Amino acid sequence: TQLLEQSPQFLSIQEGENLTVYCNSSSVFSSLQWYRQEPGEGPVLLVTVVTGGEVKKLKRLTFQFGDARKDSSLHITAAQPGDTGLYLCAGDFTGGFKTIFGAGTRLFVKA
Amino acid sequence: DTGVSQNPRHKITKRGQNVTFRCDPISEHNRLYWYRQTLGQGPEFLTYFQNEAQLEKSRLLSDRFSAERPKGSFSTLEIQRTEQGDSAMYLCASTLSGADGYTFGSGTRLTVV
């Protein structure tokens, strides 16, 4: 069974702080995505990473894919209240049709 | 392009009733997925269509669940004889190539009372 574990489950920080959330699996991903979800809405795709060691930046968000393609991290610099939401990592595995989601990290940024 | 559209947004039904949800994907996307999400969890895979063919169905999906995608366009998800445990957000997503990530709809929140 392919499982994704995300940590921490919940994070509450002050505006302006930096944070990192993690996604780990015992299996190798063929590709990995990060999504952000707000209450009552569907997840919105932030980034897709494919190559081991790959780093992608999206404004204040930095995504890193592990060299072995089994883990990933999302770093947010100078968090803002608008960053509040559920951050989901999701992975595709070789030979599979479907994307497997982690349980997410719920981030709350206080003004 | 209006994105992925799901209807209804909310549905409250009595236990034992049948419900049907609709998903209209992005028109050029040939892959369509249904996921279910409960409170505090990530989306859980239910089923996958490539064009009109249903290629994979989760073992978690009981015989009470059925999905169709006639003509490879919109899709419907039907739940027969609903149970309280079916209460969840039902999400539809579409993609042209799965490795590029999905575009999700806003979901249908089902409450079974």
PDB file of C-alpha atoms in Angstrom:
ATOM      1  CA  THR A   1       0.000   0.000   0.000  1.00  0.00           C
ATOM      2  CA  GLN A   2       1.391   3.374  -1.022  1.00  0.00           C
ATOM      3  CA  LEU A   3       1.007   5.931   1.736  1.00  0.00           C
ATOM      4  CA  LEU A   4       2.019   9.531   2.071  1.00  0.00           C
ATOM      5  CA  GLU A   5       2.710  10.956   5.492  1.00  0.00           C
ATOM      6  CA  GLN A   6       2.586  14.690   6.048  1.00  0.00           C
ATOM      7  CA  SER A   7       3.971  16.556   9.028  1.00  0.00           C
ATOM      8  CA  PRO A   8       3.127  18.445  11.025  1.00  0.00           C
ATOM      9  CA  GLN A   9      -0.615  17.835  10.991  1.00  0.00           C
ATOM     10  CA  PHE A  10      -1.321  21.325  12.280  1.00  0.00           C
ATOM     11  CA  LEU A  11       0.739  24.507  12.433  1.00  0.00           C
ATOM     12  CA  SER A  12      -0.191  27.868  13.907  1.00  0.00           C
ATOM     13  CA  ILE A  13       2.277  30.723  13.438  1.00  0.00           C
ATOM     14  CA  GLN A  14       2.493  34.501  13.499  1.00  0.00           C
ATOM     15  CA  GLU A  15       2.533  36.588  10.345  1.00  0.00           C
ATOM     16  CA  GLY A  16       6.084  37.061   9.106  1.00  0.00           C
ATOM     17  CA  GLU A  17       7.440  33.736  10.357  1.00  0.00           C
ATOM     18  CA  ASN A  18       8.976  31.085   8.135  1.00  0.00           C
ATOM     19  CA  LEU A  19       7.800  27.482   8.100  1.00  0.00           C
ATOM     20  CA  THR A  20       8.484  24.140   6.461  1.00  0.00           C
ATOM     21  CA  VAL A  21       6.088  21.234   6.012  1.00  0.00           C
ATOM     22  CA  TYR A  22       7.048  17.746   4.938  1.00  0.00           C
ATOM     23  CA  CYS A  23       5.751  14.878   2.861  1.00  0.00           C
ATOM     24  CA  ASN A  24       7.239  11.380   3.042  1.00  0.00           C
ATOM     25  CA  SER A  25       6.610   8.002   1.496  1.00  0.00           C
ATOM     26  CA  SER A  26       8.266   4.596   1.577  1.00  0.00           C
ATOM     27  CA  SER A  27       7.691   4.318  -2.181  1.00  0.00           C
ATOM     28  CA  VAL A  28       9.275   6.208  -5.047  1.00  0.00           C
ATOM     29  CA  PHE A  29       7.109   8.835  -6.685  1.00  0.00           C
ATOM     30  CA  SER A  30       7.046   9.227 -10.451  1.00  0.00           C
ATOM     31  CA  SER A  31       5.808  12.759  -9.814  1.00  0.00           C
ATOM     32  CA  LEU A  32       4.569  14.729  -6.829  1.00  0.00           C
ATOM     33  CA  GLN A  33       2.216  17.658  -6.499  1.00  0.00           C
ATOM     34  CA  TRP A  34       1.431  20.168  -3.782  1.00  0.00           C
ATOM     35  CA  TYR A  35      -2.072  21.578  -3.449  1.00  0.00           C
ATOM     36  CA  ARG A  36      -3.668  24.190  -1.217  1.00  0.00           C
ATOM     37  CA  GLN A  37      -7.276  23.809  -0.117  1.00  0.00           C
ATOM     38  CA  GLU A  38      -9.562  26.300   1.581  1.00  0.00           C
ATOM     39  CA  PRO A  39     -12.655  25.260   3.566  1.00  0.00           C
ATOM     40  CA  GLY A  40     -15.560  24.245   1.363  1.00  0.00           C
ATOM     41  CA  GLU A  41     -13.511  24.292  -1.824  1.00  0.00           C
ATOM     42  CA  GLY A  42     -11.564  21.811  -3.903  1.00  0.00           C
ATOM     43  CA  PRO A  43      -7.759  21.642  -3.768  1.00  0.00           C
ATOM     44  CA  VAL A  44      -5.863  24.049  -6.030  1.00  0.00           C
ATOM     45  CA  LEU A  45      -2.643  22.880  -7.647  1.00  0.00           C
ATOM     46  CA  LEU A  46       0.467  24.813  -6.586  1.00  0.00           C
ATOM     47  CA  VAL A  47       3.296  22.867  -8.203  1.00  0.00           C
ATOM     48  CA  THR A  48       4.346  19.581  -9.790  1.00  0.00           C
ATOM     49  CA  VAL A  49       7.849  18.153  -9.317  1.00  0.00           C
ATOM     50  CA  VAL A  50       9.232  15.265 -11.307  1.00  0.00           C
ATOM     51  CA  THR A  51      13.030  15.142 -11.056  1.00  0.00           C
ATOM     52  CA  GLY A  52      14.872  14.040  -7.911  1.00  0.00           C
ATOM     53  CA  GLY A  53      16.536  17.021  -6.234  1.00  0.00           C
ATOM     54  CA  GLU A  54      14.340  19.468  -8.110  1.00  0.00           C
ATOM     55  CA  VAL A  55      13.623  22.833  -6.473  1.00  0.00           C
ATOM     56  CA  LYS A  56      10.793  25.075  -7.632  1.00  0.00           C
ATOM     57  CA  LYS A  57       9.859  28.514  -6.368  1.00  0.00           C
ATOM     58  CA  LEU A  58       6.474  30.187  -6.465  1.00  0.00           C
ATOM     59  CA  LYS A  59       6.797  33.671  -4.951  1.00  0.00           C
ATOM     60  CA  ARG A  60       7.378  33.033  -1.226  1.00  0.00           C
ATOM     61  CA  LEU A  61       6.893  29.267  -1.551  1.00  0.00           C
ATOM     62  CA  THR A  62       9.843  26.928  -2.215  1.00  0.00           C
ATOM     63  CA  PHE A  63       9.219  23.292  -3.074  1.00  0.00           C
ATOM     64  CA  GLN A  64      11.925  20.650  -2.930  1.00  0.00           C
ATOM     65  CA  PHE A  65      11.789  17.065  -4.183  1.00  0.00           C
ATOM     66  CA  GLY A  66      14.111  14.601  -2.472  1.00  0.00           C
ATOM     67  CA  ASP A  67      16.979  13.073  -4.410  1.00  0.00           C
ATOM     68  CA  ALA A  68      15.473   9.599  -4.053  1.00  0.00           C
ATOM     69  CA  ARG A  69      12.006  10.903  -5.017  1.00  0.00           C
ATOM     70  CA  LYS A  70      10.487   9.584  -1.778  1.00  0.00           C
ATOM     71  CA  ASP A  71      10.011  12.879   0.039  1.00  0.00           C
ATOM     72  CA  SER A  72       9.296  16.534  -0.489  1.00  0.00           C
ATOM     73  CA  SER A  73       9.165  19.747   1.474  1.00  0.00           C
ATOM     74  CA  LEU A  74       7.335  23.036   1.170  1.00  0.00           C
ATOM     75  CA  HIS A  75       8.940  26.106   2.707  1.00  0.00           C
ATOM     76  CA  ILE A  76       7.044  29.367   3.114  1.00  0.00           C
ATOM     77  CA  THR A  77       8.975  32.557   3.770  1.00  0.00           C
ATOM     78  CA  ALA A  78       7.399  35.428   5.702  1.00  0.00           C
ATOM     79  CA  ALA A  79       3.994  33.774   6.016  1.00  0.00           C
ATOM     80  CA  GLN A  80       0.898  35.915   5.574  1.00  0.00           C
ATOM     81  CA  PRO A  81      -2.688  35.361   6.775  1.00  0.00           C
ATOM     82  CA  GLY A  82      -3.632  34.640   3.167  1.00  0.00           C
ATOM     83  CA  ASP A  83      -1.422  31.535   3.312  1.00  0.00           C
ATOM     84  CA  THR A  84      -3.855  29.962   5.785  1.00  0.00           C
ATOM     85  CA  GLY A  85      -5.235  26.690   4.465  1.00  0.00           C
ATOM     86  CA  LEU A  86      -4.764  22.943   4.137  1.00  0.00           C
ATOM     87  CA  TYR A  87      -1.597  22.003   2.271  1.00  0.00           C
ATOM     88  CA  LEU A  88      -1.835  18.615   0.608  1.00  0.00           C
ATOM     89  CA  CYS A  89       0.920  16.642  -1.013  1.00  0.00           C
ATOM     90  CA  ALA A  90      -0.067  14.096  -3.610  1.00  0.00           C
ATOM     91  CA  GLY A  91       1.981  11.498  -5.421  1.00  0.00           C
ATOM     92  CA  ASP A  92       1.845   9.476  -8.567  1.00  0.00           C
ATOM     93  CA  PHE A  93       3.554   6.113  -8.577  1.00  0.00           C
ATOM     94  CA  THR A  94       4.976   4.311 -11.573  1.00  0.00           C
ATOM     95  CA  GLY A  95       2.377   2.155 -13.284  1.00  0.00           C
ATOM     96  CA  GLY A  96      -0.551   3.760 -11.480  1.00  0.00           C
ATOM     97  CA  PHE A  97      -3.374   5.831 -12.900  1.00  0.00           C
ATOM     98  CA  LYS A  98      -4.391   7.597  -9.753  1.00  0.00           C
ATOM     99  CA  THR A  99      -2.844  10.186  -7.480  1.00  0.00           C
ATOM    100  CA  ILE A 100      -2.592   9.357  -3.778  1.00  0.00           C
ATOM    101  CA  PHE A 101      -3.086  12.207  -1.303  1.00  0.00           C
ATOM    102  CA  GLY A 102      -1.675  12.742   2.145  1.00  0.00           C
ATOM    103  CA  ALA A 103      -3.876  13.887   5.030  1.00  0.00           C
ATOM    104  CA  GLY A 104      -2.472  17.415   4.765  1.00  0.00           C
ATOM    105  CA  THR A 105      -0.942  20.048   7.003  1.00  0.00           C
ATOM    106  CA  ARG A 106      -3.413  22.619   8.265  1.00  0.00           C
ATOM    107  CA  LEU A 107      -1.697  25.998   8.465  1.00  0.00           C
ATOM    108  CA  PHE A 108      -3.060  28.979  10.355  1.00  0.00           C
ATOM    109  CA  VAL A 109      -1.237  32.292  10.067  1.00  0.00           C
ATOM    110  CA  LYS A 110      -2.215  34.864  12.663  1.00  0.00           C
ATOM    111  CA  ALA A 111      -2.107  38.558  11.838  1.00  0.00           C
TER     112      ALA A 111
ATOM    113  CA  ASP B   1     -12.728  27.792 -19.888  1.00  0.00           C
ATOM    114  CA  THR B   2     -14.851  27.758 -16.748  1.00  0.00           C
ATOM    115  CA  GLY B   3     -12.864  25.079 -14.946  1.00  0.00           C
ATOM    116  CA  VAL B   4     -14.383  21.951 -13.413  1.00  0.00           C
ATOM    117  CA  SER B   5     -18.012  22.394 -12.416  1.00  0.00           C
ATOM    118  CA  GLN B   6     -19.830  20.249  -9.855  1.00  0.00           C
ATOM    119  CA  ASN B   7     -23.510  20.182  -9.014  1.00  0.00           C
ATOM    120  CA  PRO B   8     -25.088  20.413  -6.579  1.00  0.00           C
ATOM    121  CA  ARG B   9     -22.715  22.138  -4.135  1.00  0.00           C
ATOM    122  CA  HIS B  10     -24.621  20.788  -1.168  1.00  0.00           C
ATOM    123  CA  LYS B  11     -26.988  17.871  -0.730  1.00  0.00           C
ATOM    124  CA  ILE B  12     -28.830  16.790   2.396  1.00  0.00           C
ATOM    125  CA  THR B  13     -30.619  13.475   2.129  1.00  0.00           C
ATOM    126  CA  LYS B  14     -32.315  10.979   4.374  1.00  0.00           C
ATOM    127  CA  ARG B  15     -30.675   7.638   5.003  1.00  0.00           C
ATOM    128  CA  GLY B  16     -31.778   5.107   2.420  1.00  0.00           C
ATOM    129  CA  GLN B  17     -32.391   7.604  -0.376  1.00  0.00           C
ATOM    130  CA  ASN B  18     -30.472   7.653  -3.655  1.00  0.00           C
ATOM    131  CA  VAL B  19     -28.414  10.670  -4.721  1.00  0.00           C
ATOM    132  CA  THR B  20     -26.690  11.628  -7.953  1.00  0.00           C
ATOM    133  CA  PHE B  21     -23.938  14.170  -8.443  1.00  0.00           C
ATOM    134  CA  ARG B  22     -22.740  15.686 -11.698  1.00  0.00           C
ATOM    135  CA  CYS B  23     -19.282  16.797 -12.809  1.00  0.00           C
ATOM    136  CA  ASP B  24     -18.467  18.809 -15.932  1.00  0.00           C
ATOM    137  CA  PRO B  25     -14.696  18.643 -16.525  1.00  0.00           C
ATOM    138  CA  ILE B  26     -12.525  21.001 -18.545  1.00  0.00           C
ATOM    139  CA  SER B  27     -13.550  20.218 -22.105  1.00  0.00           C
ATOM    140  CA  GLU B  28     -10.154  19.163 -23.484  1.00  0.00           C
ATOM    141  CA  HIS B  29      -9.318  16.947 -20.475  1.00  0.00           C
ATOM    142  CA  ASN B  30      -9.758  13.274 -21.268  1.00  0.00           C
ATOM    143  CA  ARG B  31      -9.095  12.018 -17.732  1.00  0.00           C
ATOM    144  CA  LEU B  32     -11.687  12.410 -15.003  1.00  0.00           C
ATOM    145  CA  TYR B  33     -11.432  11.365 -11.364  1.00  0.00           C
ATOM    146  CA  TRP B  34     -13.794  11.142  -8.417  1.00  0.00           C
ATOM    147  CA  TYR B  35     -12.433  11.505  -4.897  1.00  0.00           C
ATOM    148  CA  ARG B  36     -14.099  11.564  -1.483  1.00  0.00           C
ATOM    149  CA  GLN B  37     -12.854  13.684   1.409  1.00  0.00           C
ATOM    150  CA  THR B  38     -13.908  13.504   5.030  1.00  0.00           C
ATOM    151  CA  LEU B  39     -13.088  15.991   7.763  1.00  0.00           C
ATOM    152  CA  GLY B  40      -9.404  16.087   8.625  1.00  0.00           C
ATOM    153  CA  GLN B  41      -8.384  13.791   5.792  1.00  0.00           C
ATOM    154  CA  GLY B  42      -6.987  14.179   2.326  1.00  0.00           C
ATOM    155  CA  PRO B  43      -8.973  13.230  -0.765  1.00  0.00           C
ATOM    156  CA  GLU B  44      -9.455   9.475  -1.168  1.00  0.00           C
ATOM    157  CA  PHE B  45      -9.575   7.965  -4.662  1.00  0.00           C
ATOM    158  CA  LEU B  46     -12.913   6.512  -5.789  1.00  0.00           C
ATOM    159  CA  THR B  47     -12.755   6.002  -9.547  1.00  0.00           C
ATOM    160  CA  TYR B  48     -11.069   7.103 -12.790  1.00  0.00           C
ATOM    161  CA  PHE B  49     -12.231   7.521 -16.382  1.00  0.00           C
ATOM    162  CA  GLN B  50     -10.184   7.927 -19.510  1.00  0.00           C
ATOM    163  CA  ASN B  51     -12.641   9.308 -22.028  1.00  0.00           C
ATOM    164  CA  GLU B  52     -15.781   7.185 -21.524  1.00  0.00           C
ATOM    165  CA  ALA B  53     -13.978   4.118 -20.160  1.00  0.00           C
ATOM    166  CA  GLN B  54     -13.932   3.523 -16.409  1.00  0.00           C
ATOM    167  CA  LEU B  55     -10.406   2.169 -15.968  1.00  0.00           C
ATOM    168  CA  GLU B  56     -10.081   1.897 -12.227  1.00  0.00           C
ATOM    169  CA  LYS B  57     -12.405   1.681  -9.253  1.00  0.00           C
ATOM    170  CA  SER B  58     -11.368   1.729  -5.616  1.00  0.00           C
ATOM    171  CA  ARG B  59     -11.991  -1.375  -3.523  1.00  0.00           C
ATOM    172  CA  LEU B  60     -13.437   1.034  -0.987  1.00  0.00           C
ATOM    173  CA  LEU B  61     -16.336   1.670  -3.338  1.00  0.00           C
ATOM    174  CA  SER B  62     -19.225  -0.575  -2.435  1.00  0.00           C
ATOM    175  CA  ASP B  63     -21.806  -1.854  -4.893  1.00  0.00           C
ATOM    176  CA  ARG B  64     -24.025   1.056  -3.861  1.00  0.00           C
ATOM    177  CA  PHE B  65     -21.745   3.435  -5.759  1.00  0.00           C
ATOM    178  CA  SER B  66     -21.761   3.744  -9.529  1.00  0.00           C
ATOM    179  CA  ALA B  67     -20.208   6.249 -11.872  1.00  0.00           C
ATOM    180  CA  GLU B  68     -20.647   6.931 -15.558  1.00  0.00           C
ATOM    181  CA  ARG B  69     -19.104   9.153 -18.156  1.00  0.00           C
ATOM    182  CA  PRO B  70     -21.205   8.831 -21.291  1.00  0.00           C
ATOM    183  CA  LYS B  71     -19.535  10.133 -24.452  1.00  0.00           C
ATOM    184  CA  GLY B  72     -16.441  11.030 -22.474  1.00  0.00           C
ATOM    185  CA  SER B  73     -17.790  14.405 -21.408  1.00  0.00           C
ATOM    186  CA  PHE B  74     -19.606  15.006 -18.109  1.00  0.00           C
ATOM    187  CA  SER B  75     -19.711  12.355 -15.395  1.00  0.00           C
ATOM    188  CA  THR B  76     -22.243  11.328 -12.791  1.00  0.00           C
ATOM    189  CA  LEU B  77     -21.705   9.606  -9.466  1.00  0.00           C
ATOM    190  CA  GLU B  78     -24.708   7.839  -7.951  1.00  0.00           C
ATOM    191  CA  ILE B  79     -24.989   6.532  -4.428  1.00  0.00           C
ATOM    192  CA  GLN B  80     -27.872   4.171  -3.765  1.00  0.00           C
ATOM    193  CA  ARG B  81     -29.410   3.537  -0.342  1.00  0.00           C
ATOM    194  CA  THR B  82     -27.273   6.198   1.312  1.00  0.00           C
ATOM    195  CA  GLU B  83     -25.826   5.583   4.768  1.00  0.00           C
ATOM    196  CA  GLN B  84     -24.602   8.084   7.352  1.00  0.00           C
ATOM    197  CA  GLY B  85     -21.043   6.982   6.628  1.00  0.00           C
ATOM    198  CA  ASP B  86     -21.421   8.312   3.098  1.00  0.00           C
ATOM    199  CA  SER B  87     -21.463  11.866   4.442  1.00  0.00           C
ATOM    200  CA  ALA B  88     -18.416  13.555   2.916  1.00  0.00           C
ATOM    201  CA  MET B  89     -17.218  16.022   0.299  1.00  0.00           C
ATOM    202  CA  TYR B  90     -17.242  14.406  -3.141  1.00  0.00           C
ATOM    203  CA  LEU B  91     -14.632  15.946  -5.400  1.00  0.00           C
ATOM    204  CA  CYS B  92     -14.287  15.672  -9.157  1.00  0.00           C
ATOM    205  CA  ALA B  93     -11.018  16.423 -10.947  1.00  0.00           C
ATOM    206  CA  SER B  94      -9.889  16.396 -14.537  1.00  0.00           C
ATOM    207  CA  THR B  95      -6.531  16.441 -16.284  1.00  0.00           C
ATOM    208  CA  LEU B  96      -5.005  16.045 -19.698  1.00  0.00           C
ATOM    209  CA  SER B  97      -1.973  14.237 -18.348  1.00  0.00           C
ATOM    210  CA  GLY B  98      -2.072  12.970 -14.772  1.00  0.00           C
ATOM    211  CA  ALA B  99       1.557  13.883 -14.112  1.00  0.00           C
ATOM    212  CA  ASP B 100       0.703  17.560 -14.590  1.00  0.00           C
ATOM    213  CA  GLY B 101      -1.652  17.548 -11.639  1.00  0.00           C
ATOM    214  CA  TYR B 102      -5.404  17.865 -11.449  1.00  0.00           C
ATOM    215  CA  THR B 103      -7.927  20.651 -11.714  1.00  0.00           C
ATOM    216  CA  PHE B 104     -10.540  20.083  -9.043  1.00  0.00           C
ATOM    217  CA  GLY B 105     -14.108  21.251  -8.874  1.00  0.00           C
ATOM    218  CA  SER B 106     -15.500  22.881  -5.733  1.00  0.00           C
ATOM    219  CA  GLY B 107     -17.032  19.593  -4.649  1.00  0.00           C
ATOM    220  CA  THR B 108     -20.443  18.386  -3.555  1.00  0.00           C
ATOM    221  CA  ARG B 109     -20.916  18.196   0.192  1.00  0.00           C
ATOM    222  CA  LEU B 110     -23.239  15.316   1.062  1.00  0.00           C
ATOM    223  CA  THR B 111     -24.918  15.074   4.452  1.00  0.00           C
ATOM    224  CA  VAL B 112     -26.921  11.939   5.191  1.00  0.00           C
ATOM    225  CA  VAL B 113     -29.329  12.348   8.103  1.00  0.00           C
TER     226      VAL B 113
END
